[in-house]
């Protein structure tokens, strides 16, 4: 009899335990805490997606928690137009929209741990398994997934927690860029009038000035300067430099420690706002409202250009600068390089295609 009672009691305890586990799993699924495994069909995460995203004026928006408050954010490679837009960052293609959803996502950084996880890109109807294959770096650097992302998807391992949302191809917008966009400085970037590269030939830390913006007011830099620190903070790599400069306040003075021809110097540079980069062209001409497309054709000019460059007009195509043909497809790097070199010489000669006819434009730059 005692054995029968113990057996019956054991069965009752087992049933209650199973019931509690089932209840707990139901709560987890309801809250969207499902963790991705090979056996999971992502249904709960797709359901969570439907409650944490919305469409406003044909724009897909994601509800993101920032400072414990929900914010609706959208991404587009082309300019968006809606009365619901509160603010925008044209460099990154991010938009803050007015509206709410029942649920929101929490953001996770692209740290070393994120690279160990089996992730999935999920939208309302589909899911794609994969992994993160890069880290958070520069101010315009997107996260990269191991597979092509479904349209309007989020990258995550837990339904309510994401590493970012899709941009295009394998690329997604990561936490570090979303956080900055939602901060007070979102959409605004400082500039000190140079474009740099990492110093791979020198064991010393720092970045090397490759190009000097010839239009930047009172530019204090020279090509070849090694930038060691910005306002006392070391620039150990390209990411340090980009974030250090981006967070400078336009109009304020910045102290820049450099190495020039073996001598260590401290320069004072007045910060200006950045006009080009990211999704925008970055030719140094942007401060005059000049838009140059990937084929080197001028698409718009909204301010008078200085010197004899005022002869440039919409529709003109750059062919060469100082008798050097301009390479395309490198994010305007070669274009900036040639104009930077011309700026150091104080003059430039251009060959343009103007209304079907090749013409020369010669201009001083000082």
mmCIF file of C-alpha atoms in Angstrom:
data_model
loop_
_atom_site.group_PDB
_atom_site.id
_atom_site.type_symbol
_atom_site.label_atom_id
_atom_site.label_comp_id
_atom_site.label_asym_id
_atom_site.label_seq_id
_atom_site.Cartn_x
_atom_site.Cartn_y
_atom_site.Cartn_z
ATOM 1 C CA UNK A 1 0.000 0.000 0.000
ATOM 2 C CA UNK A 2 2.843 2.373 0.910
ATOM 3 C CA UNK A 3 4.541 1.700 -2.453
ATOM 4 C CA UNK A 4 1.267 2.323 -4.309
ATOM 5 C CA UNK A 5 0.764 5.644 -2.457
ATOM 6 C CA UNK A 6 4.352 6.707 -3.253
ATOM 7 C CA UNK A 7 3.880 5.756 -6.916
ATOM 8 C CA UNK A 8 0.594 7.658 -7.112
ATOM 9 C CA UNK A 9 2.179 10.686 -5.394
ATOM 10 C CA UNK A 10 5.117 10.580 -7.798
ATOM 11 C CA UNK A 11 2.798 10.570 -10.801
ATOM 12 C CA UNK A 12 0.897 13.562 -9.423
ATOM 13 C CA UNK A 13 4.143 15.525 -8.870
ATOM 14 C CA UNK A 14 5.321 14.627 -12.389
ATOM 15 C CA UNK A 15 2.023 15.787 -13.933
ATOM 16 C CA UNK A 16 2.154 19.086 -12.048
ATOM 17 C CA UNK A 17 5.781 19.627 -13.091
ATOM 18 C CA UNK A 18 4.958 18.982 -16.750
ATOM 19 C CA UNK A 19 1.982 21.325 -16.514
ATOM 20 C CA UNK A 20 4.178 24.090 -15.014
ATOM 21 C CA UNK A 21 6.825 23.634 -17.710
ATOM 22 C CA UNK A 22 4.159 23.770 -20.417
ATOM 23 C CA UNK A 23 2.716 26.913 -18.869
ATOM 24 C CA UNK A 24 6.164 28.504 -18.672
ATOM 25 C CA UNK A 25 6.895 27.683 -22.313
ATOM 26 C CA UNK A 26 3.547 29.166 -23.310
ATOM 27 C CA UNK A 27 4.414 32.394 -21.490
ATOM 28 C CA UNK A 28 7.837 32.498 -23.139
ATOM 29 C CA UNK A 29 6.286 32.021 -26.575
ATOM 30 C CA UNK A 30 3.626 34.628 -25.849
ATOM 31 C CA UNK A 31 6.236 37.196 -24.814
ATOM 32 C CA UNK A 32 8.307 36.504 -27.899
ATOM 33 C CA UNK A 33 11.310 35.147 -25.994
ATOM 34 C CA UNK A 34 11.724 32.246 -28.400
ATOM 35 C CA UNK A 35 15.397 31.412 -29.012
ATOM 36 C CA UNK A 36 16.268 30.275 -32.538
ATOM 37 C CA UNK A 37 17.239 26.646 -32.978
ATOM 38 C CA UNK A 38 17.440 24.448 -36.055
ATOM 39 C CA UNK A 39 14.063 22.983 -35.160
ATOM 40 C CA UNK A 40 12.284 26.273 -34.668
ATOM 41 C CA UNK A 41 9.899 27.464 -37.353
ATOM 42 C CA UNK A 42 10.088 31.175 -36.305
ATOM 43 C CA UNK A 43 6.285 31.480 -36.156
ATOM 44 C CA UNK A 44 6.329 33.239 -32.769
ATOM 45 C CA UNK A 45 8.980 35.698 -33.997
ATOM 46 C CA UNK A 46 7.019 36.434 -37.144
ATOM 47 C CA UNK A 47 4.001 37.123 -34.928
ATOM 48 C CA UNK A 48 6.122 39.442 -32.766
ATOM 49 C CA UNK A 49 7.403 41.175 -35.921
ATOM 50 C CA UNK A 50 3.829 41.999 -36.935
ATOM 51 C CA UNK A 51 3.269 43.746 -33.606
ATOM 52 C CA UNK A 52 6.629 45.580 -33.527
ATOM 53 C CA UNK A 53 6.507 47.011 -37.063
ATOM 54 C CA UNK A 54 4.053 49.073 -39.056
ATOM 55 C CA UNK A 55 3.643 50.748 -42.432
ATOM 56 C CA UNK A 56 3.185 54.512 -42.651
ATOM 57 C CA UNK A 57 2.652 56.152 -46.051
ATOM 58 C CA UNK A 58 4.006 52.976 -47.709
ATOM 59 C CA UNK A 59 7.092 53.120 -45.464
ATOM 60 C CA UNK A 60 8.007 50.086 -43.339
ATOM 61 C CA UNK A 61 8.919 51.258 -39.826
ATOM 62 C CA UNK A 62 10.381 49.366 -36.859
ATOM 63 C CA UNK A 63 9.595 50.175 -33.233
ATOM 64 C CA UNK A 64 12.897 50.438 -31.340
ATOM 65 C CA UNK A 65 13.359 50.987 -27.616
ATOM 66 C CA UNK A 66 15.781 53.796 -26.834
ATOM 67 C CA UNK A 67 16.056 55.176 -23.295
ATOM 68 C CA UNK A 68 13.218 52.738 -22.539
ATOM 69 C CA UNK A 69 10.882 54.605 -24.903
ATOM 70 C CA UNK A 70 9.588 53.289 -28.258
ATOM 71 C CA UNK A 71 10.671 55.084 -31.444
ATOM 72 C CA UNK A 72 9.469 54.300 -34.964
ATOM 73 C CA UNK A 73 12.401 54.162 -37.399
ATOM 74 C CA UNK A 74 12.547 53.573 -41.137
ATOM 75 C CA UNK A 75 15.422 53.103 -43.603
ATOM 76 C CA UNK A 76 15.587 54.073 -47.265
ATOM 77 C CA UNK A 77 18.410 54.526 -49.770
ATOM 78 C CA UNK A 78 16.324 57.203 -51.495
ATOM 79 C CA UNK A 79 14.755 60.274 -49.834
ATOM 80 C CA UNK A 80 11.388 59.651 -48.170
ATOM 81 C CA UNK A 81 8.518 62.129 -48.047
ATOM 82 C CA UNK A 82 5.819 61.971 -45.380
ATOM 83 C CA UNK A 83 4.103 64.338 -42.987
ATOM 84 C CA UNK A 84 4.885 61.746 -40.280
ATOM 85 C CA UNK A 85 8.668 62.291 -40.498
ATOM 86 C CA UNK A 86 9.993 63.872 -37.280
ATOM 87 C CA UNK A 87 13.685 63.904 -38.169
ATOM 88 C CA UNK A 88 16.052 62.284 -40.652
ATOM 89 C CA UNK A 89 19.673 61.375 -41.297
ATOM 90 C CA UNK A 90 20.294 61.570 -45.061
ATOM 91 C CA UNK A 91 23.825 60.168 -44.609
ATOM 92 C CA UNK A 92 22.452 56.882 -43.239
ATOM 93 C CA UNK A 93 18.964 56.929 -44.790
ATOM 94 C CA UNK A 94 17.290 56.788 -41.367
ATOM 95 C CA UNK A 95 13.953 58.431 -40.530
ATOM 96 C CA UNK A 96 12.131 58.905 -37.231
ATOM 97 C CA UNK A 97 8.375 58.705 -37.722
ATOM 98 C CA UNK A 98 5.370 59.646 -35.625
ATOM 99 C CA UNK A 99 3.360 56.597 -34.525
ATOM 100 C CA UNK A 100 3.202 53.594 -32.183
ATOM 101 C CA UNK A 101 3.018 49.808 -32.294
ATOM 102 C CA UNK A 102 1.848 47.301 -29.646
ATOM 103 C CA UNK A 103 5.381 45.943 -29.129
ATOM 104 C CA UNK A 104 8.967 47.139 -29.610
ATOM 105 C CA UNK A 105 12.429 45.685 -30.176
ATOM 106 C CA UNK A 106 15.450 45.949 -27.913
ATOM 107 C CA UNK A 107 18.809 46.432 -29.661
ATOM 108 C CA UNK A 108 21.938 44.337 -29.105
ATOM 109 C CA UNK A 109 25.491 45.316 -30.166
ATOM 110 C CA UNK A 110 27.603 43.503 -32.747
ATOM 111 C CA UNK A 111 30.094 42.253 -30.165
ATOM 112 C CA UNK A 112 32.162 39.065 -30.050
ATOM 113 C CA UNK A 113 29.276 37.138 -28.483
ATOM 114 C CA UNK A 114 26.950 37.990 -31.370
ATOM 115 C CA UNK A 115 29.361 36.223 -33.747
ATOM 116 C CA UNK A 116 28.938 32.942 -31.876
ATOM 117 C CA UNK A 117 25.162 32.832 -32.276
ATOM 118 C CA UNK A 118 22.963 31.176 -34.867
ATOM 119 C CA UNK A 119 20.775 34.088 -35.988
ATOM 120 C CA UNK A 120 17.908 34.595 -38.379
ATOM 121 C CA UNK A 121 16.596 37.445 -40.493
ATOM 122 C CA UNK A 122 12.825 37.509 -39.987
ATOM 123 C CA UNK A 123 9.934 39.431 -41.489
ATOM 124 C CA UNK A 124 6.191 38.779 -41.378
ATOM 125 C CA UNK A 125 6.263 35.928 -43.872
ATOM 126 C CA UNK A 126 9.723 34.395 -44.059
ATOM 127 C CA UNK A 127 12.975 33.760 -42.219
ATOM 128 C CA UNK A 128 16.575 33.265 -43.319
ATOM 129 C CA UNK A 129 19.154 31.666 -40.991
ATOM 130 C CA UNK A 130 22.692 33.022 -40.881
ATOM 131 C CA UNK A 131 25.388 34.741 -38.824
ATOM 132 C CA UNK A 132 26.857 38.198 -38.314
ATOM 133 C CA UNK A 133 30.177 38.456 -40.157
ATOM 134 C CA UNK A 134 31.491 41.888 -39.137
ATOM 135 C CA UNK A 135 31.746 44.214 -36.148
ATOM 136 C CA UNK A 136 30.521 47.742 -35.495
ATOM 137 C CA UNK A 137 33.129 50.179 -36.827
ATOM 138 C CA UNK A 138 32.830 53.542 -38.591
ATOM 139 C CA UNK A 139 30.028 56.104 -38.573
ATOM 140 C CA UNK A 140 28.635 54.914 -41.911
ATOM 141 C CA UNK A 141 29.509 51.190 -41.671
ATOM 142 C CA UNK A 142 26.558 48.801 -41.810
ATOM 143 C CA UNK A 143 26.369 45.361 -40.251
ATOM 144 C CA UNK A 144 26.768 42.385 -42.581
ATOM 145 C CA UNK A 145 24.833 39.122 -42.551
ATOM 146 C CA UNK A 146 26.069 35.819 -44.022
ATOM 147 C CA UNK A 147 23.074 35.595 -46.378
ATOM 148 C CA UNK A 148 20.934 37.971 -48.391
ATOM 149 C CA UNK A 149 18.395 39.526 -46.054
ATOM 150 C CA UNK A 150 14.664 39.264 -46.776
ATOM 151 C CA UNK A 151 13.079 42.630 -47.524
ATOM 152 C CA UNK A 152 12.112 44.614 -44.406
ATOM 153 C CA UNK A 153 13.538 42.037 -42.011
ATOM 154 C CA UNK A 154 15.136 42.173 -38.561
ATOM 155 C CA UNK A 155 18.266 40.245 -37.519
ATOM 156 C CA UNK A 156 17.980 38.516 -34.160
ATOM 157 C CA UNK A 157 18.329 35.416 -32.016
ATOM 158 C CA UNK A 158 15.463 36.172 -29.614
ATOM 159 C CA UNK A 159 12.163 37.461 -30.934
ATOM 160 C CA UNK A 160 12.060 40.702 -28.965
ATOM 161 C CA UNK A 161 15.799 41.378 -29.269
ATOM 162 C CA UNK A 162 17.489 42.362 -32.531
ATOM 163 C CA UNK A 163 20.907 43.325 -33.881
ATOM 164 C CA UNK A 164 19.427 45.637 -36.493
ATOM 165 C CA UNK A 165 17.070 45.832 -39.452
ATOM 166 C CA UNK A 166 17.694 45.227 -43.135
ATOM 167 C CA UNK A 167 19.167 47.870 -45.417
ATOM 168 C CA UNK A 168 19.976 46.116 -48.714
ATOM 169 C CA UNK A 169 21.582 42.874 -49.860
ATOM 170 C CA UNK A 170 23.441 41.320 -46.936
ATOM 171 C CA UNK A 171 23.663 44.626 -45.048
ATOM 172 C CA UNK A 172 21.660 45.823 -42.059
ATOM 173 C CA UNK A 173 21.569 48.922 -39.847
ATOM 174 C CA UNK A 174 23.231 48.026 -36.508
ATOM 175 C CA UNK A 175 22.612 49.291 -32.975
ATOM 176 C CA UNK A 176 25.533 51.745 -32.874
ATOM 177 C CA UNK A 177 24.151 53.728 -35.837
ATOM 178 C CA UNK A 178 20.546 53.577 -34.626
ATOM 179 C CA UNK A 179 21.568 54.769 -31.160
ATOM 180 C CA UNK A 180 23.418 57.764 -32.569
ATOM 181 C CA UNK A 181 20.520 58.635 -34.847
ATOM 182 C CA UNK A 182 18.136 58.671 -31.879
ATOM 183 C CA UNK A 183 20.536 60.795 -29.801
ATOM 184 C CA UNK A 184 20.504 64.608 -29.833
ATOM 185 C CA UNK A 185 23.302 64.652 -32.428
ATOM 186 C CA UNK A 186 21.472 62.292 -34.777
ATOM 187 C CA UNK A 187 21.728 63.417 -38.409
ATOM 188 C CA UNK A 188 24.580 65.865 -37.745
ATOM 189 C CA UNK A 189 28.295 65.093 -38.117
ATOM 190 C CA UNK A 190 31.362 67.178 -37.415
ATOM 191 C CA UNK A 191 34.131 67.597 -40.003
ATOM 192 C CA UNK A 192 37.710 68.892 -39.861
ATOM 193 C CA UNK A 193 38.288 68.964 -43.617
ATOM 194 C CA UNK A 194 40.207 65.750 -44.285
ATOM 195 C CA UNK A 195 39.684 62.177 -45.433
ATOM 196 C CA UNK A 196 42.097 59.636 -44.015
ATOM 197 C CA UNK A 197 43.363 56.066 -44.191
ATOM 198 C CA UNK A 198 44.817 53.800 -41.522
ATOM 199 C CA UNK A 199 48.600 53.938 -41.180
ATOM 200 C CA UNK A 200 49.533 50.407 -42.251
ATOM 201 C CA UNK A 201 53.220 51.216 -42.906
ATOM 202 C CA UNK A 202 53.974 52.568 -39.451
ATOM 203 C CA UNK A 203 53.887 50.752 -36.125
ATOM 204 C CA UNK A 204 52.713 53.954 -34.431
ATOM 205 C CA UNK A 205 49.030 54.507 -33.859
ATOM 206 C CA UNK A 206 47.094 57.063 -35.845
ATOM 207 C CA UNK A 207 45.512 57.699 -39.219
ATOM 208 C CA UNK A 208 47.132 59.340 -42.226
ATOM 209 C CA UNK A 209 45.628 62.368 -43.962
ATOM 210 C CA UNK A 210 45.130 61.291 -47.554
ATOM 211 C CA UNK A 211 42.950 64.119 -48.868
ATOM 212 C CA UNK A 212 42.522 67.738 -47.791
ATOM 213 C CA UNK A 213 39.231 69.516 -48.506
ATOM 214 C CA UNK A 214 40.253 72.515 -50.623
ATOM 215 C CA UNK A 215 36.971 74.287 -49.801
ATOM 216 C CA UNK A 216 37.205 73.822 -46.010
ATOM 217 C CA UNK A 217 37.636 77.221 -44.285
ATOM 218 C CA UNK A 218 41.174 77.756 -42.916
ATOM 219 C CA UNK A 219 42.194 74.126 -43.350
ATOM 220 C CA UNK A 220 45.248 73.463 -41.143
ATOM 221 C CA UNK A 221 46.147 69.997 -42.446
ATOM 222 C CA UNK A 222 48.549 68.710 -45.083
ATOM 223 C CA UNK A 223 48.546 65.378 -46.924
ATOM 224 C CA UNK A 224 50.720 62.918 -45.013
ATOM 225 C CA UNK A 225 49.920 64.298 -41.548
ATOM 226 C CA UNK A 226 49.418 61.480 -39.049
ATOM 227 C CA UNK A 227 46.524 62.288 -36.707
ATOM 228 C CA UNK A 228 47.327 60.875 -33.266
ATOM 229 C CA UNK A 229 44.590 62.330 -31.050
ATOM 230 C CA UNK A 230 41.469 64.506 -31.111
ATOM 231 C CA UNK A 231 40.814 66.617 -28.018
ATOM 232 C CA UNK A 232 43.129 64.376 -26.013
ATOM 233 C CA UNK A 233 41.542 61.107 -27.146
ATOM 234 C CA UNK A 234 43.817 58.777 -29.138
ATOM 235 C CA UNK A 235 42.885 57.840 -32.701
ATOM 236 C CA UNK A 236 44.185 54.289 -32.837
ATOM 237 C CA UNK A 237 42.351 53.392 -36.026
ATOM 238 C CA UNK A 238 39.948 54.644 -38.671
ATOM 239 C CA UNK A 239 36.868 53.991 -36.533
ATOM 240 C CA UNK A 240 38.306 56.037 -33.648
ATOM 241 C CA UNK A 241 38.921 58.922 -36.041
ATOM 242 C CA UNK A 242 35.479 58.790 -37.651
ATOM 243 C CA UNK A 243 33.585 58.707 -34.350
ATOM 244 C CA UNK A 244 35.874 61.290 -32.788
ATOM 245 C CA UNK A 245 35.299 63.765 -35.614
ATOM 246 C CA UNK A 246 31.589 62.973 -36.064
ATOM 247 C CA UNK A 247 30.880 63.901 -32.453
ATOM 248 C CA UNK A 248 32.681 67.260 -32.650
ATOM 249 C CA UNK A 249 30.363 70.277 -32.521
ATOM 250 C CA UNK A 250 30.386 72.561 -35.586
ATOM 251 C CA UNK A 251 31.668 76.042 -34.764
ATOM 252 C CA UNK A 252 33.751 74.831 -31.812
ATOM 253 C CA UNK A 253 37.562 74.566 -31.813
ATOM 254 C CA UNK A 254 39.184 71.126 -31.687
ATOM 255 C CA UNK A 255 42.747 70.350 -30.635
ATOM 256 C CA UNK A 256 44.333 67.822 -32.982
ATOM 257 C CA UNK A 257 47.662 66.155 -32.146
ATOM 258 C CA UNK A 258 49.565 65.214 -35.312
ATOM 259 C CA UNK A 259 52.893 63.922 -36.530
ATOM 260 C CA UNK A 260 54.240 65.967 -39.459
ATOM 261 C CA UNK A 261 57.571 65.050 -41.024
ATOM 262 C CA UNK A 262 58.725 63.488 -37.773
ATOM 263 C CA UNK A 263 57.647 66.384 -35.548
ATOM 264 C CA UNK A 264 54.752 66.155 -33.123
ATOM 265 C CA UNK A 265 52.471 69.197 -33.269
ATOM 266 C CA UNK A 266 49.157 70.336 -31.830
ATOM 267 C CA UNK A 267 46.842 72.106 -34.268
ATOM 268 C CA UNK A 268 43.667 74.047 -33.579
ATOM 269 C CA UNK A 269 40.907 73.405 -36.099
ATOM 270 C CA UNK A 270 37.489 75.045 -36.188
ATOM 271 C CA UNK A 271 34.941 72.277 -36.686
ATOM 272 C CA UNK A 272 32.489 72.545 -39.561
ATOM 273 C CA UNK A 273 29.521 70.310 -40.299
ATOM 274 C CA UNK A 274 29.912 67.443 -42.700
ATOM 275 C CA UNK A 275 28.160 67.676 -46.067
ATOM 276 C CA UNK A 276 28.936 64.374 -47.814
ATOM 277 C CA UNK A 277 29.400 60.682 -47.028
ATOM 278 C CA UNK A 278 27.384 57.547 -46.420
ATOM 279 C CA UNK A 279 24.487 57.473 -48.879
ATOM 280 C CA UNK A 280 25.385 61.000 -50.034
ATOM 281 C CA UNK A 281 28.115 61.708 -52.561
ATOM 282 C CA UNK A 282 31.374 62.818 -50.941
ATOM 283 C CA UNK A 283 33.331 64.959 -53.398
ATOM 284 C CA UNK A 284 34.022 68.075 -51.232
ATOM 285 C CA UNK A 285 31.641 69.993 -53.548
ATOM 286 C CA UNK A 286 28.588 69.184 -51.403
ATOM 287 C CA UNK A 287 28.982 72.336 -49.278
ATOM 288 C CA UNK A 288 27.899 74.242 -52.403
ATOM 289 C CA UNK A 289 24.880 72.024 -52.925
ATOM 290 C CA UNK A 290 26.579 70.220 -55.800
ATOM 291 C CA UNK A 291 25.435 66.659 -56.432
ATOM 292 C CA UNK A 292 27.653 64.562 -58.688
ATOM 293 C CA UNK A 293 26.385 61.126 -59.737
ATOM 294 C CA UNK A 294 28.431 57.932 -60.043
ATOM 295 C CA UNK A 295 29.137 58.723 -63.710
ATOM 296 C CA UNK A 296 30.718 62.066 -62.644
ATOM 297 C CA UNK A 297 27.831 64.110 -64.062
ATOM 298 C CA UNK A 298 26.731 67.211 -62.132
ATOM 299 C CA UNK A 299 23.054 66.801 -61.223
ATOM 300 C CA UNK A 300 22.474 69.931 -59.129
ATOM 301 C CA UNK A 301 24.143 73.147 -57.965
ATOM 302 C CA UNK A 302 22.374 75.251 -55.341
ATOM 303 C CA UNK A 303 25.106 77.744 -54.330
ATOM 304 C CA UNK A 304 27.623 79.783 -56.363
ATOM 305 C CA UNK A 305 30.957 77.969 -56.734
ATOM 306 C CA UNK A 306 34.192 79.854 -55.957
ATOM 307 C CA UNK A 307 36.892 81.002 -58.389
ATOM 308 C CA UNK A 308 36.478 80.029 -62.051
ATOM 309 C CA UNK A 309 34.691 76.868 -60.945
ATOM 310 C CA UNK A 310 31.583 79.030 -61.248
ATOM 311 C CA UNK A 311 31.693 78.053 -64.945
ATOM 312 C CA UNK A 312 30.545 74.532 -64.038
ATOM 313 C CA UNK A 313 26.903 73.843 -64.824
ATOM 314 C CA UNK A 314 24.289 71.124 -64.379
ATOM 315 C CA UNK A 315 24.808 68.303 -66.888
ATOM 316 C CA UNK A 316 28.579 68.767 -67.151
ATOM 317 C CA UNK A 317 30.583 65.545 -66.922
ATOM 318 C CA UNK A 318 34.103 65.450 -65.489
ATOM 319 C CA UNK A 319 36.539 63.619 -67.791
ATOM 320 C CA UNK A 320 39.899 64.421 -66.262
ATOM 321 C CA UNK A 321 41.534 66.604 -63.621
ATOM 322 C CA UNK A 322 44.968 68.001 -64.452
ATOM 323 C CA UNK A 323 45.263 65.582 -67.388
ATOM 324 C CA UNK A 324 44.565 62.517 -65.188
ATOM 325 C CA UNK A 325 41.459 60.504 -66.150
ATOM 326 C CA UNK A 326 39.154 60.058 -63.144
ATOM 327 C CA UNK A 327 38.463 56.544 -61.918
ATOM 328 C CA UNK A 328 34.868 55.718 -61.052
ATOM 329 C CA UNK A 329 33.312 53.159 -58.728
ATOM 330 C CA UNK A 330 35.469 53.936 -55.674
ATOM 331 C CA UNK A 331 33.103 56.231 -53.780
ATOM 332 C CA UNK A 332 34.704 59.344 -55.337
ATOM 333 C CA UNK A 333 38.024 58.557 -53.638
ATOM 334 C CA UNK A 334 40.087 59.238 -56.787
ATOM 335 C CA UNK A 335 38.046 62.351 -57.602
ATOM 336 C CA UNK A 336 38.757 63.794 -54.137
ATOM 337 C CA UNK A 337 42.409 62.774 -54.376
ATOM 338 C CA UNK A 338 42.940 64.664 -57.619
ATOM 339 C CA UNK A 339 41.156 67.782 -56.359
ATOM 340 C CA UNK A 340 43.094 67.628 -53.083
ATOM 341 C CA UNK A 341 46.377 67.552 -55.000
ATOM 342 C CA UNK A 342 45.195 70.443 -57.173
ATOM 343 C CA UNK A 343 44.260 72.367 -54.034
ATOM 344 C CA UNK A 344 47.819 71.974 -52.719
ATOM 345 C CA UNK A 345 49.130 73.428 -55.990
ATOM 346 C CA UNK A 346 46.588 76.245 -55.864
ATOM 347 C CA UNK A 347 45.176 75.724 -59.358
ATOM 348 C CA UNK A 348 43.341 73.152 -61.455
ATOM 349 C CA UNK A 349 42.650 72.324 -65.092
ATOM 350 C CA UNK A 350 39.515 70.353 -65.908
ATOM 351 C CA UNK A 351 38.301 68.612 -69.030
ATOM 352 C CA UNK A 352 34.499 68.472 -69.104
ATOM 353 C CA UNK A 353 31.847 67.183 -71.466
ATOM 354 C CA UNK A 354 29.456 70.141 -71.768
ATOM 355 C CA UNK A 355 26.346 69.737 -73.940
ATOM 356 C CA UNK A 356 28.118 67.118 -76.024
ATOM 357 C CA UNK A 357 31.275 69.197 -76.499
ATOM 358 C CA UNK A 358 34.582 68.772 -74.632
ATOM 359 C CA UNK A 359 35.683 71.999 -72.956
ATOM 360 C CA UNK A 360 38.523 73.088 -70.654
ATOM 361 C CA UNK A 361 38.043 74.962 -67.399
ATOM 362 C CA UNK A 362 41.113 76.451 -65.732
ATOM 363 C CA UNK A 363 40.770 77.927 -62.271
ATOM 364 C CA UNK A 364 42.867 79.141 -59.357
ATOM 365 C CA UNK A 365 42.027 77.428 -56.054
ATOM 366 C CA UNK A 366 43.480 80.017 -53.698
#
